[in-house]
Short mmCIF file of C-alpha atoms in Angstrom, two decimals:
data_model
loop_
_atom_site.label_atom_id
_atom_site.label_comp_id
_atom_site.label_asym_id
_atom_site.label_seq_id
_atom_site.Cartn_x
_atom_site.Cartn_y
_atom_site.Cartn_z
CA UNK B 1 0.02 0.05 -0.01
CA UNK B 2 1.04 3.60 -0.45
CA UNK B 3 -0.35 6.82 1.03
CA UNK B 4 0.75 10.01 -0.85
CA UNK B 5 -1.43 12.54 0.86
CA UNK B 6 -3.55 12.74 3.97
CA UNK B 7 -6.88 14.40 4.68
CA UNK B 8 -6.81 17.43 6.79
CA UNK B 9 -8.26 17.32 10.40
CA UNK B 10 -11.51 19.08 9.29
CA UNK B 11 -12.20 16.67 6.38
CA UNK B 12 -11.23 13.74 8.40
CA UNK B 13 -13.76 14.68 11.15
CA UNK B 14 -16.46 15.36 8.52
CA UNK B 15 -15.84 11.85 6.97
CA UNK B 16 -16.07 10.09 10.36
CA UNK B 17 -19.31 11.97 11.01
CA UNK B 18 -20.78 11.10 7.59
CA UNK B 19 -19.81 7.41 7.98
CA UNK B 20 -21.28 7.27 11.48
CA UNK B 21 -24.57 8.73 10.31
CA UNK B 22 -24.85 6.94 6.84
CA UNK B 23 -23.51 3.47 7.09
CA UNK B 24 -25.63 0.90 9.31
CA UNK B 25 -23.74 -0.50 12.24
CA UNK B 26 -23.94 -4.12 10.98
CA UNK B 27 -22.35 -3.04 7.77
CA UNK B 28 -19.63 -1.17 9.66
CA UNK B 29 -19.09 -4.38 11.47
CA UNK B 30 -18.65 -6.39 8.37
CA UNK B 31 -16.34 -3.77 6.98
CA UNK B 32 -14.19 -3.83 10.09
CA UNK B 33 -13.94 -7.51 9.79
CA UNK B 34 -12.71 -7.17 6.11
CA UNK B 35 -10.18 -4.59 7.29
CA UNK B 36 -8.84 -6.94 9.99
CA UNK B 37 -8.53 -9.73 7.51
CA UNK B 38 -6.50 -7.54 5.21
CA UNK B 39 -8.87 -7.60 2.29
CA UNK B 40 -8.07 -3.95 1.57
CA UNK B 41 -5.23 -3.99 -1.18
CA UNK B 42 -4.51 -0.19 -1.38
CA UNK B 43 -5.51 3.24 -0.11
CA UNK B 44 -4.70 6.68 -1.07
CA UNK B 45 -6.10 10.23 -0.94
CA UNK B 46 -7.04 11.83 -4.23
CA UNK B 47 -6.65 15.60 -4.49
CA UNK B 48 -6.93 16.00 -0.67
CA UNK B 49 -10.78 15.44 -0.69
CA UNK B 50 -11.47 11.94 -1.41
CA UNK B 51 -10.16 8.54 -0.19
CA UNK B 52 -9.65 5.90 -2.99
CA UNK B 53 -8.98 2.16 -2.14
CA UNK B 54 -9.49 -1.25 -3.63
CA UNK B 55 -10.84 -4.31 -1.73
CA UNK B 56 -10.54 -8.03 -2.52
CA UNK B 57 -13.74 -10.00 -2.24
CA UNK B 58 -15.50 -12.21 -4.80
CA UNK B 59 -13.73 -9.83 -7.22
CA UNK B 60 -11.55 -6.73 -6.74
CA UNK B 61 -13.76 -3.75 -6.05
CA UNK B 62 -12.82 0.07 -6.32
CA UNK B 63 -14.09 2.40 -3.62
CA UNK B 64 -14.15 6.09 -3.58
CA UNK B 65 -15.08 8.04 -0.34
CA UNK B 66 -15.98 11.65 -0.96
CA UNK B 67 -15.38 13.67 2.13
CA UNK B 68 -17.07 16.92 0.98
CA UNK B 69 -20.17 15.12 -0.37
CA UNK B 70 -20.31 11.72 1.19
CA UNK B 71 -23.49 10.98 -0.87
CA UNK B 72 -21.24 10.84 -3.94
CA UNK B 73 -19.16 8.00 -2.53
CA UNK B 74 -19.20 4.88 -4.77
CA UNK B 75 -18.18 1.24 -4.92
CA UNK B 76 -18.13 -0.94 -7.91
CA UNK B 77 -19.59 -3.94 -6.14
CA UNK B 78 -23.33 -4.93 -6.96
CA UNK B 79 -24.70 -3.68 -3.62
CA UNK B 80 -26.76 -0.53 -3.91
CA UNK B 81 -26.01 2.12 -1.37
CA UNK B 82 -23.30 1.99 1.31
CA UNK B 83 -21.47 -1.33 1.66
CA UNK B 84 -18.89 -3.18 3.74
CA UNK B 85 -16.14 -2.33 1.18
CA UNK B 86 -16.58 1.38 1.93
CA UNK B 87 -16.37 0.75 5.61
CA UNK B 88 -13.24 -1.43 5.13
CA UNK B 89 -11.45 1.35 3.07
CA UNK B 90 -12.55 3.86 5.91
CA UNK B 91 -10.86 1.75 8.63
CA UNK B 92 -7.75 1.04 6.47
CA UNK B 93 -7.24 4.81 5.77
CA UNK B 94 -7.13 5.37 9.52
CA UNK B 95 -4.38 2.83 10.04
CA UNK B 96 -2.25 4.16 7.30
CA UNK B 97 -2.82 7.75 8.42
CA UNK B 98 -0.99 6.66 11.60
CA UNK B 99 -4.30 6.67 13.73
CA UNK B 100 -5.96 3.65 15.44
CA UNK B 101 -8.73 2.02 13.37
CA UNK B 102 -9.70 0.07 16.61
CA UNK B 103 -10.27 3.36 18.39
CA UNK B 104 -12.49 4.78 15.73
CA UNK B 105 -14.46 1.45 15.43
CA UNK B 106 -15.16 1.70 19.22
CA UNK B 107 -16.25 5.25 18.98
CA UNK B 108 -18.77 4.42 16.20
CA UNK B 109 -20.15 1.39 18.08
CA UNK B 110 -20.49 3.29 21.44
CA UNK B 111 -21.97 6.40 19.89
CA UNK B 112 -19.37 8.90 21.14
CA UNK B 113 -18.75 12.10 19.35
CA UNK B 114 -16.32 11.88 16.31
CA UNK B 115 -12.69 12.53 17.02
CA UNK B 116 -13.20 11.91 20.71
CA UNK B 117 -10.29 10.21 22.39
CA UNK B 118 -9.20 9.82 26.03
CA UNK B 119 -5.91 11.74 25.38
CA UNK B 120 -7.71 14.92 24.25
CA UNK B 121 -10.83 14.72 26.59
CA UNK B 122 -10.73 16.12 30.02
CA UNK B 123 -11.98 14.21 33.17
CA UNK B 124 -15.15 16.39 32.99
CA UNK B 125 -15.78 15.45 29.24
CA UNK B 126 -15.16 11.73 29.96
CA UNK B 127 -17.79 11.98 32.89
CA UNK B 128 -20.27 13.65 30.56
CA UNK B 129 -19.92 11.00 27.92
CA UNK B 130 -20.57 8.22 30.63
CA UNK B 131 -23.60 10.21 31.85
CA UNK B 132 -24.86 10.48 28.38
CA UNK B 133 -24.57 6.91 27.78
CA UNK B 134 -26.44 6.11 31.07
CA UNK B 135 -29.43 8.07 29.86
CA UNK B 136 -29.46 6.10 26.54
CA UNK B 137 -29.67 2.46 26.16
CA UNK B 138 -27.81 1.60 29.28
CA UNK B 139 -30.21 3.71 31.46
CA UNK B 140 -33.36 2.06 30.05
CA UNK B 141 -33.40 -1.62 29.37
CA UNK B 142 -36.93 -1.24 28.00
CA UNK B 143 -35.40 0.18 24.76
CA UNK B 144 -32.99 -2.70 24.17
CA UNK B 145 -35.34 -4.85 22.16
CA UNK B 146 -36.67 -1.93 20.23
CA UNK B 147 -33.22 -0.82 19.31
CA UNK B 148 -32.15 -4.36 18.17
CA UNK B 149 -35.28 -4.72 16.20
CA UNK B 150 -34.85 -1.27 14.36
CA UNK B 151 -31.17 -1.96 13.47
CA UNK B 152 -31.29 -5.64 12.76
CA UNK B 153 -34.93 -6.82 12.46
CA UNK B 154 -34.81 -7.80 8.77
CA UNK B 155 -31.40 -9.73 8.81
CA UNK B 156 -33.19 -13.03 9.11
CA UNK B 157 -34.29 -12.70 5.47
CA UNK B 158 -30.66 -13.13 4.51
CA UNK B 159 -30.48 -16.50 6.19
CA UNK B 160 -31.60 -18.59 3.28
CA UNK B 161 -29.17 -21.46 3.70
CA UNK B 162 -27.07 -20.44 6.61
CA UNK B 163 -27.38 -18.33 9.89
CA UNK B 164 -23.96 -16.74 9.28
CA UNK B 165 -25.50 -13.28 8.65
CA UNK B 166 -26.58 -13.35 12.33
CA UNK B 167 -23.08 -13.74 13.70
CA UNK B 168 -22.00 -10.06 12.99
CA UNK B 169 -25.51 -8.92 14.37
CA UNK B 170 -24.64 -10.69 17.72
CA UNK B 171 -21.19 -9.30 17.73
CA UNK B 172 -22.50 -5.69 16.99
CA UNK B 173 -25.17 -6.06 19.81
CA UNK B 174 -22.50 -7.21 22.16
CA UNK B 175 -20.21 -4.36 21.24
CA UNK B 176 -22.81 -1.82 22.19
CA UNK B 177 -22.63 -2.70 25.83
CA UNK B 178 -18.93 -3.64 25.93
CA UNK B 179 -18.12 -0.96 28.36
CA UNK B 180 -21.31 -1.05 30.48
CA UNK B 181 -21.41 -2.13 34.09
CA UNK B 182 -20.98 -5.81 34.51
CA UNK B 183 -24.53 -6.63 35.55
CA UNK B 184 -26.26 -4.46 32.84
CA UNK B 185 -23.84 -5.78 30.13
CA UNK B 186 -24.54 -9.48 31.11
CA UNK B 187 -28.36 -8.74 30.65
CA UNK B 188 -27.94 -6.85 27.43
CA UNK B 189 -25.98 -9.71 26.10
CA UNK B 190 -28.72 -12.17 27.12
CA UNK B 191 -31.29 -9.84 25.48
CA UNK B 192 -29.01 -9.94 22.35
CA UNK B 193 -28.86 -13.62 22.25
CA UNK B 194 -32.52 -14.05 22.70
CA UNK B 195 -32.99 -11.49 19.76
CA UNK B 196 -30.82 -13.43 17.33
CA UNK B 197 -32.23 -16.79 18.43
CA UNK B 198 -35.66 -15.44 17.53
CA UNK B 199 -34.24 -14.31 14.27
CA UNK B 200 -33.02 -17.90 13.56
CA UNK B 201 -36.53 -19.10 14.49
CA UNK B 202 -38.01 -16.75 11.83
CA UNK B 203 -35.44 -17.99 9.27
CA UNK B 204 -36.31 -21.62 10.08
CA UNK B 205 -40.06 -21.08 9.77
CA UNK B 206 -39.49 -19.88 6.17
CA UNK B 207 -37.48 -22.92 5.07
CA UNK B 208 -38.70 -25.40 2.57
CA UNK B 209 -40.53 -28.16 4.44
CA UNK B 210 -38.93 -30.78 2.15
CA UNK B 211 -35.45 -29.85 3.37
CA UNK B 212 -36.51 -28.83 6.97
CA UNK B 213 -34.68 -31.63 8.68
CA UNK B 214 -31.36 -30.47 6.96
CA UNK B 215 -32.08 -26.92 8.02
CA UNK B 216 -32.85 -28.04 11.57
CA UNK B 217 -29.47 -29.67 11.96
CA UNK B 218 -27.41 -26.93 10.32
CA UNK B 219 -29.21 -24.05 12.05
CA UNK B 220 -29.11 -25.83 15.56
CA UNK B 221 -25.43 -26.35 15.17
CA UNK B 222 -24.89 -22.75 14.43
CA UNK B 223 -26.85 -21.43 17.38
CA UNK B 224 -25.52 -23.97 19.87
CA UNK B 225 -22.56 -21.78 21.25
CA UNK B 226 -25.00 -18.84 21.43
CA UNK B 227 -27.47 -20.83 23.52
CA UNK B 228 -24.60 -22.16 25.69
CA UNK B 229 -23.35 -18.68 26.35
CA UNK B 230 -26.86 -17.60 27.21
CA UNK B 231 -26.98 -20.37 29.81
CA UNK B 232 -23.62 -19.37 31.32
CA UNK B 233 -24.78 -15.74 31.61
CA UNK B 234 -28.01 -16.78 33.20
CA UNK B 235 -26.16 -18.89 35.77
CA UNK B 236 -24.25 -15.75 36.84
CA UNK B 237 -27.42 -13.88 37.79
CA UNK B 238 -27.63 -12.96 41.53
CA UNK B 239 -31.03 -11.57 42.55
CA UNK B 240 -29.77 -10.44 46.01
CA UNK B 241 -27.22 -7.98 44.55
CA UNK B 242 -29.15 -6.69 41.53
CA UNK B 243 -29.61 -2.94 40.99
CA UNK B 244 -32.91 -1.47 40.09
CA UNK B 245 -31.94 -1.22 36.32
CA UNK B 246 -30.87 -4.88 36.43
CA UNK B 247 -34.10 -5.90 37.75
CA UNK B 248 -35.84 -4.02 35.02
CA UNK B 249 -33.76 -5.88 32.55
CA UNK B 250 -34.70 -9.24 34.03
CA UNK B 251 -38.39 -8.23 33.95
CA UNK B 252 -37.97 -7.20 30.31
CA UNK B 253 -36.46 -10.51 29.53
CA UNK B 254 -39.29 -12.36 31.29
CA UNK B 255 -41.75 -10.36 29.51
CA UNK B 256 -40.34 -11.58 26.10
CA UNK B 257 -41.17 -15.02 27.16
CA UNK B 258 -44.77 -14.01 28.36
CA UNK B 259 -45.44 -12.22 24.98
CA UNK B 260 -43.92 -14.97 22.88
CA UNK B 261 -46.11 -17.88 21.62
CA UNK B 262 -44.28 -20.68 23.63
CA UNK B 263 -46.71 -23.32 22.61
CA UNK B 264 -45.75 -22.91 18.88
CA UNK B 265 -45.17 -26.15 17.04
CA UNK B 266 -41.98 -26.84 14.96
CA UNK B 267 -39.61 -24.60 16.88
CA UNK B 268 -35.85 -24.91 16.29
CA UNK B 269 -34.99 -24.44 20.04
CA UNK B 270 -36.34 -25.55 23.41
CA UNK B 271 -37.51 -22.01 24.47
CA UNK B 272 -38.86 -23.40 27.80
CA UNK B 273 -35.14 -24.40 28.57
CA UNK B 274 -34.11 -20.71 28.00
CA UNK B 275 -36.98 -19.57 30.38
CA UNK B 276 -36.06 -22.03 33.07
CA UNK B 277 -32.42 -21.02 32.99
CA UNK B 278 -33.30 -17.70 34.24
CA UNK B 279 -35.67 -19.21 36.86
CA UNK B 280 -32.91 -21.49 38.08
CA UNK B 281 -31.49 -18.25 39.69
CA UNK B 282 -34.63 -16.33 40.63
CA UNK B 283 -36.69 -19.24 41.97
CA UNK B 284 -35.71 -18.68 45.52
CA UNK B 285 -36.55 -15.01 45.54
CA UNK B 286 -40.13 -14.98 46.83
CA UNK B 287 -40.82 -11.62 45.30
CA UNK B 288 -39.98 -12.98 41.79
CA UNK B 289 -41.80 -16.22 42.20
CA UNK B 290 -44.95 -14.85 43.74
CA UNK B 291 -45.47 -12.42 40.93
CA UNK B 292 -44.60 -15.10 38.22
CA UNK B 293 -46.97 -17.67 39.79
CA UNK B 294 -49.83 -15.12 39.87
CA UNK B 295 -49.17 -14.37 36.09
CA UNK B 296 -49.10 -18.09 35.11
CA UNK B 297 -52.09 -19.01 37.17
CA UNK B 298 -54.13 -16.17 35.51
CA UNK B 299 -52.83 -17.32 32.03
CA UNK B 300 -53.79 -20.91 32.98
CA UNK B 301 -57.30 -19.79 34.03
CA UNK B 302 -57.77 -17.87 30.84
CA UNK B 303 -56.76 -20.94 28.64
CA UNK B 304 -59.04 -23.18 30.61
CA UNK B 305 -61.97 -20.78 30.11
CA UNK B 306 -61.28 -20.54 26.49
CA UNK B 307 -61.07 -24.42 26.10
CA UNK B 308 -57.33 -24.03 24.89
CA UNK B 309 -54.94 -26.68 26.11
CA UNK B 310 -51.44 -25.46 26.33
CA UNK B 311 -48.20 -26.86 27.72
CA UNK B 312 -46.12 -23.83 28.76
CA UNK B 313 -48.23 -22.36 31.54
CA UNK B 314 -48.73 -25.76 33.54
CA UNK B 315 -45.15 -26.68 32.87
CA UNK B 316 -43.77 -23.40 34.17
CA UNK B 317 -46.04 -23.76 37.29
CA UNK B 318 -44.87 -27.43 37.64
CA UNK B 319 -41.15 -26.08 37.67
CA UNK B 320 -41.94 -23.64 40.44
CA UNK B 321 -43.77 -26.34 42.42
CA UNK B 322 -40.73 -28.65 41.95
CA UNK B 323 -38.55 -25.86 43.24
CA UNK B 324 -40.61 -25.63 46.38
CA UNK B 325 -40.25 -29.30 47.01
CA UNK B 326 -43.80 -29.97 45.94
CA UNK B 327 -43.11 -32.82 43.51
CA UNK B 328 -46.56 -34.43 43.70
CA UNK B 329 -48.28 -31.21 42.51
CA UNK B 330 -45.53 -30.65 39.86
CA UNK B 331 -46.30 -34.12 38.36
CA UNK B 332 -49.97 -33.44 38.52
CA UNK B 333 -49.57 -30.25 36.47
CA UNK B 334 -47.38 -32.01 33.91
CA UNK B 335 -49.89 -34.73 33.61
CA UNK B 336 -52.32 -32.13 32.18
CA UNK B 337 -49.91 -31.54 29.29
CA UNK B 338 -48.92 -33.56 26.20
CA UNK B 339 -46.17 -35.87 27.47
CA UNK B 340 -43.70 -35.39 24.69
CA UNK B 341 -43.78 -31.56 25.24
CA UNK B 342 -42.95 -31.60 28.88
CA UNK B 343 -41.09 -34.91 29.33
CA UNK B 344 -37.61 -33.35 29.20
CA UNK B 345 -38.50 -31.09 32.23
CA UNK B 346 -39.70 -34.19 34.14
CA UNK B 347 -36.26 -35.79 33.25
CA UNK B 348 -34.42 -32.74 34.65
CA UNK B 349 -36.45 -32.93 37.87
CA UNK B 350 -35.70 -36.70 38.18
CA UNK B 351 -32.09 -36.24 37.63
CA UNK B 352 -31.86 -33.47 40.25
CA UNK B 353 -33.48 -35.89 42.77
CA UNK B 354 -31.09 -38.51 41.64
CA UNK B 355 -28.03 -36.36 42.43
CA UNK B 356 -29.73 -35.53 45.79
CA UNK B 357 -30.33 -39.17 46.33
CA UNK B 358 -33.79 -38.60 47.35
CA UNK B 359 -34.87 -42.24 46.40
CA UNK B 360 -38.55 -41.80 47.41
CA UNK B 361 -39.08 -38.73 45.10
CA UNK B 362 -36.93 -40.16 42.39
CA UNK B 363 -39.01 -43.25 42.26
CA UNK B 364 -42.17 -41.04 41.78
CA UNK B 365 -40.55 -39.28 38.90
CA UNK B 366 -39.36 -42.50 37.27
CA UNK B 367 -42.81 -43.95 37.61
CA UNK B 368 -44.27 -41.01 35.98
CA UNK B 369 -41.95 -41.08 33.06
CA UNK B 370 -42.33 -44.85 32.76
CA UNK B 371 -46.06 -44.35 32.39
CA UNK B 372 -45.62 -41.73 29.57
CA UNK B 373 -42.89 -43.66 27.77
CA UNK B 374 -44.93 -46.88 27.81
CA UNK B 375 -47.28 -44.95 25.40
CA UNK B 376 -44.93 -42.53 23.77
CA UNK B 377 -41.63 -44.55 23.50
CA UNK B 378 -40.28 -42.36 20.69
CA UNK B 379 -40.03 -39.36 23.05
CA UNK B 380 -36.70 -37.54 23.49
CA UNK B 381 -36.98 -38.54 27.14
CA UNK B 382 -36.36 -42.29 26.52
CA UNK B 383 -32.56 -42.03 26.49
CA UNK B 384 -32.30 -39.91 29.60
CA UNK B 385 -34.84 -42.30 31.38
CA UNK B 386 -32.60 -45.30 30.57
CA UNK B 387 -29.45 -43.48 31.78
CA UNK B 388 -31.09 -42.41 35.04
CA UNK B 389 -32.19 -46.02 35.56
CA UNK B 390 -28.66 -47.17 35.13
CA UNK B 391 -27.25 -44.54 37.55
CA UNK B 392 -29.86 -45.29 40.18
CA UNK B 393 -29.15 -48.92 40.05
CA UNK B 394 -25.38 -48.32 40.44
CA UNK B 395 -25.99 -46.05 43.48
CA UNK B 396 -28.81 -48.12 45.00
CA UNK B 397 -28.02 -51.79 43.92
CA UNK B 398 -30.25 -53.41 46.61
CA UNK B 399 -33.41 -51.90 44.73
CA UNK B 400 -34.38 -54.29 42.02
CA UNK B 401 -36.89 -51.92 40.44
CA UNK B 402 -34.29 -49.93 38.48
CA UNK B 403 -33.21 -53.04 36.51
CA UNK B 404 -36.85 -54.01 36.09
CA UNK B 405 -37.61 -50.75 34.35
CA UNK B 406 -34.70 -51.47 31.95
CA UNK B 407 -35.83 -54.89 31.26
CA UNK B 408 -39.49 -53.92 30.68
CA UNK B 409 -38.45 -51.76 27.62
CA UNK B 410 -36.74 -54.58 25.78
CA UNK B 411 -35.96 -54.99 22.94
CA UNK B 412 -35.57 -51.11 22.80
CA UNK B 413 -33.34 -51.07 25.84
CA UNK B 414 -31.09 -53.73 24.67
CA UNK B 415 -28.07 -51.64 24.20
CA UNK B 416 -28.39 -49.77 27.51
CA UNK B 417 -29.01 -53.03 29.32
CA UNK B 418 -26.17 -54.78 27.81
CA UNK B 419 -23.69 -51.90 28.62
CA UNK B 420 -25.17 -51.77 32.17
CA UNK B 421 -24.81 -55.46 33.08
CA UNK B 422 -21.17 -55.39 31.72
CA UNK B 423 -20.40 -52.28 33.84
CA UNK B 424 -21.75 -54.11 36.90
CA UNK B 425 -20.00 -57.36 35.88
CA UNK B 426 -23.31 -59.28 35.77
CA UNK B 427 -21.89 -61.54 33.18
CA UNK B 428 -24.59 -64.27 33.59
CA UNK B 429 -27.43 -61.85 33.02
CA UNK B 430 -25.55 -60.44 30.15
CA UNK B 431 -25.03 -63.81 28.54
CA UNK B 432 -28.79 -64.57 29.11
CA UNK B 433 -29.64 -61.36 27.10
CA UNK B 434 -27.32 -62.34 24.20
CA UNK B 435 -28.92 -65.87 24.16
CA UNK B 436 -32.43 -64.17 24.16
CA UNK B 437 -31.58 -62.13 21.17
CA UNK B 438 -29.52 -64.74 19.35
CA UNK B 439 -26.22 -62.87 19.42
CA UNK B 440 -23.26 -65.12 18.42
CA UNK B 441 -19.69 -64.75 19.65
CA UNK B 442 -18.39 -63.84 16.28
CA UNK B 443 -20.68 -60.85 16.19
CA UNK B 444 -19.34 -59.47 19.43
CA UNK B 445 -16.33 -57.27 19.98
CA UNK B 446 -13.20 -59.33 20.07
CA UNK B 447 -11.75 -57.47 23.04
CA UNK B 448 -15.00 -57.72 24.91
CA UNK B 449 -14.95 -61.56 24.41
CA UNK B 450 -11.38 -61.90 25.51
CA UNK B 451 -12.09 -59.99 28.67
CA UNK B 452 -15.08 -62.09 29.55
CA UNK B 453 -13.06 -65.22 28.67
CA UNK B 454 -10.59 -64.22 31.42
CA UNK B 455 -13.20 -62.98 33.94
CA UNK B 456 -15.90 -65.60 33.66
CA UNK B 457 -15.42 -68.10 30.78
CA UNK B 458 -18.26 -70.38 31.88
CA UNK B 459 -20.88 -67.66 30.80
CA UNK B 460 -19.69 -68.04 27.26
CA UNK B 461 -20.33 -71.80 27.06
CA UNK B 462 -24.15 -71.52 26.22
CA UNK B 463 -23.39 -68.79 23.55
CA UNK B 464 -20.99 -71.02 21.71
CA UNK B 465 -23.36 -74.01 22.18
CA UNK B 466 -26.20 -72.02 20.62
CA UNK B 467 -24.04 -70.59 17.76
CA UNK B 468 -22.69 -74.14 16.96
CA UNK B 469 -26.15 -75.73 16.84
CA UNK B 470 -27.36 -72.89 14.54
CA UNK B 471 -24.40 -73.41 12.14
CA UNK B 472 -25.06 -77.15 12.01
CA UNK B 473 -28.79 -76.55 11.34
CA UNK B 474 -27.82 -74.83 8.18
CA UNK B 475 -27.16 -78.25 6.67
CA UNK B 476 -24.43 -77.07 4.31
CA UNK B 477 -20.71 -77.36 4.04
CA UNK B 478 -20.03 -73.67 4.95
CA UNK B 479 -22.20 -73.99 8.14
CA UNK B 480 -20.25 -77.11 9.17
CA UNK B 481 -16.92 -75.29 8.78
CA UNK B 482 -18.29 -72.43 10.82
CA UNK B 483 -19.39 -74.96 13.58
CA UNK B 484 -15.86 -76.47 13.63
CA UNK B 485 -14.19 -72.98 13.94
CA UNK B 486 -16.53 -72.16 16.94
CA UNK B 487 -15.76 -75.49 18.49
CA UNK B 488 -12.10 -74.87 18.39
CA UNK B 489 -12.66 -71.64 20.32
CA UNK B 490 -14.99 -73.40 22.84
CA UNK B 491 -12.31 -76.14 23.23
CA UNK B 492 -9.81 -73.54 24.57
CA UNK B 493 -12.39 -72.27 27.08
CA UNK B 494 -13.20 -75.70 28.54
CA UNK B 495 -9.39 -76.52 28.77
CA UNK B 496 -8.58 -73.13 30.36
CA UNK B 497 -11.13 -74.11 33.03
CA UNK B 498 -9.61 -77.61 33.23
CA UNK B 499 -12.88 -79.16 32.12
CA UNK B 500 -11.35 -81.43 29.50
CA UNK B 501 -13.85 -84.24 30.51
CA UNK B 502 -16.83 -82.09 29.86
CA UNK B 503 -15.41 -81.18 26.54
CA UNK B 504 -15.08 -84.79 25.58
CA UNK B 505 -18.59 -85.47 26.54
CA UNK B 506 -19.79 -82.49 24.51
CA UNK B 507 -17.94 -83.62 21.48
CA UNK B 508 -19.22 -87.14 21.71
CA UNK B 509 -22.78 -85.81 22.07
CA UNK B 510 -22.37 -83.84 18.86
CA UNK B 511 -20.93 -86.82 17.05
CA UNK B 512 -23.83 -89.16 18.03
CA UNK B 513 -26.49 -86.63 17.52
CA UNK B 514 -25.34 -85.78 13.94
CA UNK B 515 -23.82 -89.16 12.98
CA UNK B 516 -25.72 -89.25 9.56
CA UNK B 517 -24.30 -85.91 8.50
CA UNK B 518 -21.23 -87.18 6.65
CA UNK B 519 -20.02 -83.69 5.64
CA UNK B 520 -20.02 -82.58 9.28
CA UNK B 521 -18.07 -85.72 10.29
CA UNK B 522 -15.44 -84.92 7.51
CA UNK B 523 -15.15 -81.33 8.73
CA UNK B 524 -14.77 -82.59 12.43
CA UNK B 525 -11.98 -84.80 11.29
CA UNK B 526 -10.30 -82.14 9.25
CA UNK B 527 -10.46 -79.72 12.14
CA UNK B 528 -9.13 -82.43 14.53
CA UNK B 529 -12.04 -82.12 16.72
CA UNK B 530 -12.38 -85.93 16.52
CA UNK B 531 -9.44 -88.21 15.80
#
């Protein structure tokens, strides 16, 4: 790059003012990203009044920034109006004029006066800027969502195949509150995440129904880190130390959930989980819970009067009842809803009781889940249910009901039950299960068979006997060869246990039983099973 001339101070200030008032914040964010990735190839000042630059994108575009009449600024890219290439050249000029592009970017994001810097400002000026900020967005959480909607409310329309256009939106929203007080910044970021997640829901709702499964997987993978960050921020909420503004921010966040149609079908995310993430911190504050219960009960009464059956209001009340140790009432409320919509909350409650080792309450929750899963086995709660039964059996081995629940869901619980009995070293039960499903030793993991051969070789005898009988029943040469192969492995097990006499009796029985199968007799001779 080369810079032959520089703008004078007055024109530079005019350019910054024009950029701040003309180019949208999200476009500035994209342009700053291009500048940081060194997409700007050259910058120079033309006749002391305009900045000329080239930017590498899908092609190389030429940008002209007119400092006297910014409306005459141009870019050769297809975008009409002000674009990210203009913003990138603007930031690149600052760097090559010996100034800080990061500093001007922060000024534009935080809404400070152009050309303001800490080095030039007095303490009184800095205090005035902070006070001005407090009276803006930072001073009124009720304006946060309106501001986000006004600046970024239509970005979801760009998300035809990917949610990547939402990433700079979230970055721009977070940048607004970067220097705020910690508590307000945390809440503003939570509002921002809720905003972009709602934008992703809008994009998802407009996808092609034929490809919706693909979009669900792709979009959910993109929003997963945002959702995780939201839960982390929610976990840091401390009702006891909140300022009045922070409490307003929380109230506005809850208001979003109240106004939203939480019972909507075909949603991309578990919105109730986002709601409960907040209540995980607020639930022990009687002022918060009393007000929320009143609202939920009123909503439930309205729905009942209108004959509308929902799941969110009773589920939210069930969560609050569960937090107050009233598990029976919580289950009664959940029973009023469609099982598939609230089963995951029941799993969360059961898991908490499992961690507390409250066996009486855990058994009630497991019984509730078992009743629902007996009818709706394809529920997402099926996997967590099996995992909890396994954990409960490990922690309370003297209670046979945990294994009974696992056995009752066979054949669907086969994998979980197999792993569980191996973990508990119940090899006989494990072997019986393999016999029941006709699993042969050759179909099992080699390392697993070796481990069991050392730990309890006797449990493998019936498995080999069944597999050998099945191979012989095939009545063909290939089956007989397979039978001999299995018999040679079985012979090693018998002899390792010093049961050579039992092995001889077993072989004699095979020979007598199938004496007319000449091909089998030949394979037994070839394999040296008989001599």
